[in-house]
Coordinates of C-alpha atoms and ligand atoms in Angstrom, one line a residue:
C881 CA 163.2 87.0 97.0
Q882 CA 164.3 83.7 98.6
V883 CA 163.3 80.5 96.9
C884 CA 163.1 77.1 98.7
P885 CA 164.0 73.8 97.1
K886 CA 161.1 72.0 95.4
G887 CA 158.7 70.6 97.9
W888 CA 160.0 72.8 100.8
L889 CA 157.8 75.5 102.3
L890 CA 159.0 79.1 102.9
N891 CA 158.2 80.9 106.1
K892 CA 159.9 84.0 107.5
G893 CA 163.2 83.3 105.6
S894 CA 163.5 79.6 106.5
C895 CA 162.6 76.6 104.3
Y896 CA 160.8 73.5 105.8
S897 CA 160.4 70.0 104.6
F898 CA 157.8 67.7 106.2
Q899 CA 159.2 64.2 105.6
V900 CA 156.7 61.4 106.0
K901 CA 159.1 58.5 106.5
T902 CA 159.4 56.3 109.6
G903 CA 162.6 56.1 111.7
P904 CA 164.2 56.9 115.1
W905 CA 165.2 60.4 116.0
S906 CA 168.9 59.9 115.2
H907 CA 168.0 58.8 111.7
A908 CA 165.8 61.9 111.2
R909 CA 168.6 64.1 112.4
K910 CA 171.0 62.5 109.9
A911 CA 168.4 62.7 107.1
C912 CA 168.1 66.4 107.5
E913 CA 171.8 66.9 107.6
D914 CA 172.1 65.0 104.4
E915 CA 169.9 67.7 102.9
H916 CA 172.1 70.4 104.3
A917 CA 169.4 71.2 106.8
L918 CA 168.7 70.5 110.5
L919 CA 165.8 68.9 112.3
V920 CA 163.5 71.9 112.9
I921 CA 164.4 74.4 115.6
I922 CA 161.3 76.2 116.8
N923 CA 162.0 79.7 118.2
D924 CA 158.6 81.3 118.7
E925 CA 154.9 81.0 118.5
E926 CA 154.8 82.3 115.0
E927 CA 157.0 79.5 113.7
Q928 CA 155.1 77.0 115.8
S929 CA 151.8 78.1 114.3
F930 CA 153.1 78.0 110.8
L931 CA 154.3 74.4 111.3
G932 CA 150.9 73.5 112.9
L933 CA 149.2 74.3 109.6
H934 CA 151.0 71.4 107.8
L935 CA 150.9 68.4 110.2
K936 CA 148.2 66.3 108.3
Q937 CA 147.3 64.3 111.4
K938 CA 150.9 62.9 111.8
Y939 CA 153.6 62.9 114.5
Y940 CA 157.0 64.4 113.6
W941 CA 160.4 64.5 115.2
I942 CA 161.7 68.0 116.0
G943 CA 165.3 69.0 116.7
L944 CA 164.9 69.0 120.5
Q945 CA 166.4 66.4 123.0
D946 CA 167.6 65.9 126.6
I947 CA 169.9 62.9 125.9
E948 CA 172.9 64.3 127.6
T949 CA 171.3 65.7 130.7
E950 CA 167.9 64.7 131.9
N951 CA 165.4 67.6 131.6
K952 CA 167.8 69.9 130.0
F953 CA 166.3 70.2 126.5
T954 CA 168.7 71.3 123.8
W955 CA 168.2 72.0 120.2
V956 CA 170.3 70.4 117.5
D957 CA 172.3 73.6 117.0
G958 CA 173.4 73.3 120.7
S959 CA 171.1 76.1 122.0
T960 CA 168.9 75.6 125.1
A961 CA 165.2 75.7 124.6
T962 CA 163.6 79.0 125.7
Y963 CA 160.3 79.0 123.8
T964 CA 158.4 75.6 124.3
K965 CA 155.0 74.2 123.4
W966 CA 154.8 71.2 125.7
S967 CA 151.5 69.3 125.9
A968 CA 149.9 69.2 129.3
G969 CA 151.9 67.1 131.7
E970 CA 154.9 66.9 129.3
P971 CA 157.8 66.4 129.3
N972 CA 157.4 63.4 131.7
N973 CA 160.4 61.1 130.8
Y974 CA 157.8 58.3 130.9
G975 CA 158.8 54.7 131.5
H976 CA 162.4 53.9 130.9
G977 CA 163.1 57.4 129.8
E978 CA 162.1 59.7 127.0
D979 CA 164.8 62.0 125.6
C980 CA 163.6 63.1 122.1
V981 CA 160.7 65.3 121.2
E982 CA 157.8 64.8 118.8
M983 CA 155.3 67.3 117.6
T984 CA 151.9 65.7 117.9
P985 CA 149.1 66.1 115.3
R986 CA 147.6 69.2 117.0
G987 CA 151.1 70.7 117.4
W988 CA 151.8 70.1 121.0
W989 CA 155.2 68.7 122.0
N990 CA 155.8 65.4 123.8
D991 CA 159.0 63.7 124.9
V992 CA 159.2 60.1 123.7
S993 CA 161.8 57.4 123.4
C994 CA 164.4 58.3 120.8
G995 CA 164.1 54.8 119.3
N996 CA 160.5 55.1 118.5
D997 CA 159.5 54.9 114.8
I998 CA 157.0 57.8 114.4
D999 CA 155.5 59.1 111.2
G1000 CA 158.2 61.5 110.1
W1001 CA 160.2 64.5 110.8
I1002 CA 160.5 68.2 109.9
C1003 CA 163.8 69.6 108.4
E1004 CA 164.6 73.3 108.3
K1005 CA 167.2 75.3 106.4
Ligands
GN1_1500 C1 151.6 58.6 126.9 O1 148.7 58.6 126.2 P1 149.7 58.6 125.1 O2 150.1 57.2 124.7 O3 149.4 59.5 124.0 C2 152.2 59.6 127.8 C3 153.4 60.3 127.1 C4 154.4 59.3 126.7 C5 153.7 58.3 125.7 C6 154.7 57.2 125.4 C7 149.7 61.8 129.6 O4 151.0 59.2 125.8 O5 154.0 61.2 128.0 O6 155.4 60.0 126.0 O7 152.6 57.7 126.4 N1 151.2 60.6 128.1 C8 150.8 60.7 129.4 O8 154.2 56.4 124.4 O9 151.2 60.1 130.3
CA1501 CA1 164.2 62.9 129.2
CA1502 CA1 156.3 62.0 127.3

Protein backbone atom coordinates (compact mmCIF):
# COMPACT_ATOMS: atom_id res chain seq x y z
CA CYS A 1 0.00 0.00 0.00
CA GLN A 2 1.14 3.55 -0.68
CA VAL A 3 2.08 5.68 2.31
CA CYS A 4 2.10 9.48 2.20
CA PRO A 5 4.60 11.63 4.10
CA LYS A 6 3.62 12.62 7.62
CA GLY A 7 0.80 15.16 7.56
CA TRP A 8 -0.16 14.43 3.94
CA LEU A 9 -3.54 12.91 3.10
CA LEU A 10 -3.94 9.95 0.73
CA ASN A 11 -6.73 9.80 -1.84
CA LYS A 12 -6.87 7.62 -4.94
CA GLY A 13 -3.10 7.18 -5.15
CA SER A 14 -2.13 10.84 -4.62
CA CYS A 15 -0.89 12.58 -1.48
CA TYR A 16 -2.15 16.06 -0.53
CA SER A 17 -0.88 18.71 1.86
CA PHE A 18 -3.03 21.64 2.95
CA GLN A 19 -0.52 24.36 3.81
CA VAL A 20 -1.95 27.21 5.88
CA LYS A 21 0.68 29.85 5.14
CA THR A 22 0.12 33.17 3.42
CA GLY A 23 1.77 34.10 0.15
CA PRO A 24 1.17 34.86 -3.55
CA TRP A 25 0.50 32.13 -6.10
CA SER A 26 4.11 32.01 -7.36
CA HIS A 27 5.36 31.43 -3.82
CA ALA A 28 2.85 28.62 -3.34
CA ARG A 29 3.91 26.96 -6.57
CA LYS A 30 7.57 27.11 -5.52
CA ALA A 31 6.80 25.84 -2.02
CA CYS A 32 5.12 22.75 -3.46
CA GLU A 33 8.01 22.15 -5.85
CA ASP A 34 10.39 22.37 -2.89
CA GLU A 35 8.47 19.39 -1.44
CA HIS A 36 8.80 17.50 -4.74
CA ALA A 37 5.11 18.15 -5.33
CA LEU A 38 2.96 20.45 -7.49
CA LEU A 39 0.18 22.86 -6.62
CA VAL A 40 -2.88 20.64 -6.77
CA ILE A 41 -4.22 19.61 -10.18
CA ILE A 42 -7.90 18.68 -9.96
CA ASN A 43 -9.02 16.24 -12.61
CA ASP A 44 -12.54 15.25 -11.62
CA GLU A 45 -15.44 15.65 -9.22
CA GLU A 46 -14.22 12.84 -6.99
CA GLU A 47 -10.91 14.61 -6.38
CA GLN A 48 -12.70 17.94 -5.94
CA SER A 49 -15.09 16.41 -3.38
CA PHE A 50 -12.22 14.89 -1.42
CA LEU A 51 -10.45 18.25 -1.21
CA GLY A 52 -13.70 19.90 -0.16
CA LEU A 53 -13.72 17.81 3.02
CA HIS A 54 -10.53 19.47 4.30
CA LEU A 55 -10.88 23.22 3.63
CA LYS A 56 -11.53 24.34 7.22
CA GLN A 57 -13.14 27.64 6.14
CA LYS A 58 -10.00 28.81 4.35
CA TYR A 59 -9.01 29.92 0.83
CA TYR A 60 -6.29 27.92 -0.96
CA TRP A 61 -4.29 28.38 -4.16
CA ILE A 62 -4.70 25.57 -6.68
CA GLY A 63 -2.41 24.87 -9.62
CA LEU A 64 -4.51 26.63 -12.26
CA GLN A 65 -3.74 29.94 -14.01
CA ASP A 66 -4.32 31.95 -17.21
CA ILE A 67 -1.20 34.13 -16.94
CA GLU A 68 0.04 33.56 -20.48
CA THR A 69 -3.23 33.79 -22.38
CA GLU A 70 -6.30 35.42 -20.90
CA ASN A 71 -9.10 32.91 -20.28
CA LYS A 72 -6.98 29.91 -21.30
CA PHE A 73 -6.70 28.16 -17.95
CA THR A 74 -3.71 25.84 -17.71
CA TRP A 75 -2.59 23.55 -14.89
CA VAL A 76 0.97 23.68 -13.54
CA ASP A 77 1.81 20.48 -15.45
CA GLY A 78 1.00 22.32 -18.69
CA SER A 79 -2.35 20.61 -19.30
CA THR A 80 -5.47 22.56 -20.25
CA ALA A 81 -8.33 22.45 -17.75
CA THR A 82 -11.16 20.16 -18.81
CA TYR A 83 -12.94 19.52 -15.49
CA THR A 84 -13.68 22.82 -13.68
CA LYS A 85 -15.62 23.89 -10.59
CA TRP A 86 -16.04 27.63 -11.13
CA SER A 87 -18.18 29.60 -8.73
CA ALA A 88 -21.18 31.30 -10.37
CA GLY A 89 -19.99 34.18 -12.54
CA GLU A 90 -16.34 33.08 -12.44
CA PRO A 91 -13.82 33.35 -13.91
CA ASN A 92 -14.39 37.09 -14.39
CA ASN A 93 -10.84 38.52 -14.58
CA TYR A 94 -12.10 41.22 -12.22
CA GLY A 95 -10.51 44.65 -11.99
CA HIS A 96 -7.00 44.93 -13.37
CA GLY A 97 -6.95 41.22 -14.10
CA GLU A 98 -7.13 37.95 -12.24
CA ASP A 99 -4.96 35.13 -13.55
CA CYS A 100 -4.59 32.68 -10.65
CA VAL A 101 -7.21 30.43 -9.09
CA GLU A 102 -8.23 29.95 -5.49
CA MET A 103 -10.49 27.34 -3.96
CA THR A 104 -12.96 29.12 -1.71
CA PRO A 105 -14.13 27.72 1.65
CA ARG A 106 -17.06 25.84 0.11
CA GLY A 107 -14.89 24.42 -2.64
CA TRP A 108 -15.90 26.62 -5.55
CA TRP A 109 -13.15 28.12 -7.72
CA ASN A 110 -12.53 31.85 -8.26
CA ASP A 111 -9.90 33.64 -10.32
CA VAL A 112 -8.06 36.28 -8.27
CA SER A 113 -4.96 38.44 -8.61
CA CYS A 114 -1.87 36.24 -8.48
CA GLY A 115 -0.28 38.65 -6.01
CA ASN A 116 -2.98 38.22 -3.38
CA ASP A 117 -1.95 36.82 -0.02
CA ILE A 118 -4.61 34.22 0.70
CA ASP A 119 -4.78 31.66 3.51
CA GLY A 120 -2.72 28.89 1.99
CA TRP A 121 -2.32 26.36 -0.80
CA ILE A 122 -2.73 22.68 -1.54
CA CYS A 123 0.19 20.57 -2.80
CA GLU A 124 -0.20 17.19 -4.50
CA LYS A 125 2.27 14.44 -5.23
C1 LIG B 1 -15.33 39.51 -5.82
O1 LIG B 1 -17.42 39.33 -3.69
P1 LIG B 1 -16.05 38.81 -3.45
O2 LIG B 1 -15.13 39.81 -2.83
O3 LIG B 1 -16.06 37.47 -2.74
C2 LIG B 1 -15.61 38.98 -7.20
C3 LIG B 1 -14.55 37.97 -7.58
C4 LIG B 1 -13.21 38.60 -7.49
C5 LIG B 1 -12.99 39.14 -6.07
C6 LIG B 1 -11.66 39.86 -5.99
C7 LIG B 1 -19.19 38.05 -7.88
O4 LIG B 1 -15.48 38.49 -4.89
O5 LIG B 1 -14.74 37.52 -8.90
O6 LIG B 1 -12.24 37.66 -7.82
O7 LIG B 1 -14.02 40.07 -5.74
N1 LIG B 1 -16.93 38.35 -7.22
C8 LIG B 1 -17.91 38.82 -7.97
O8 LIG B 1 -11.36 40.18 -4.68
O9 LIG B 1 -17.78 39.80 -8.70
CA1 LIG C 1 -7.43 36.03 -16.19
CA1 LIG D 1 -12.75 36.39 -9.98
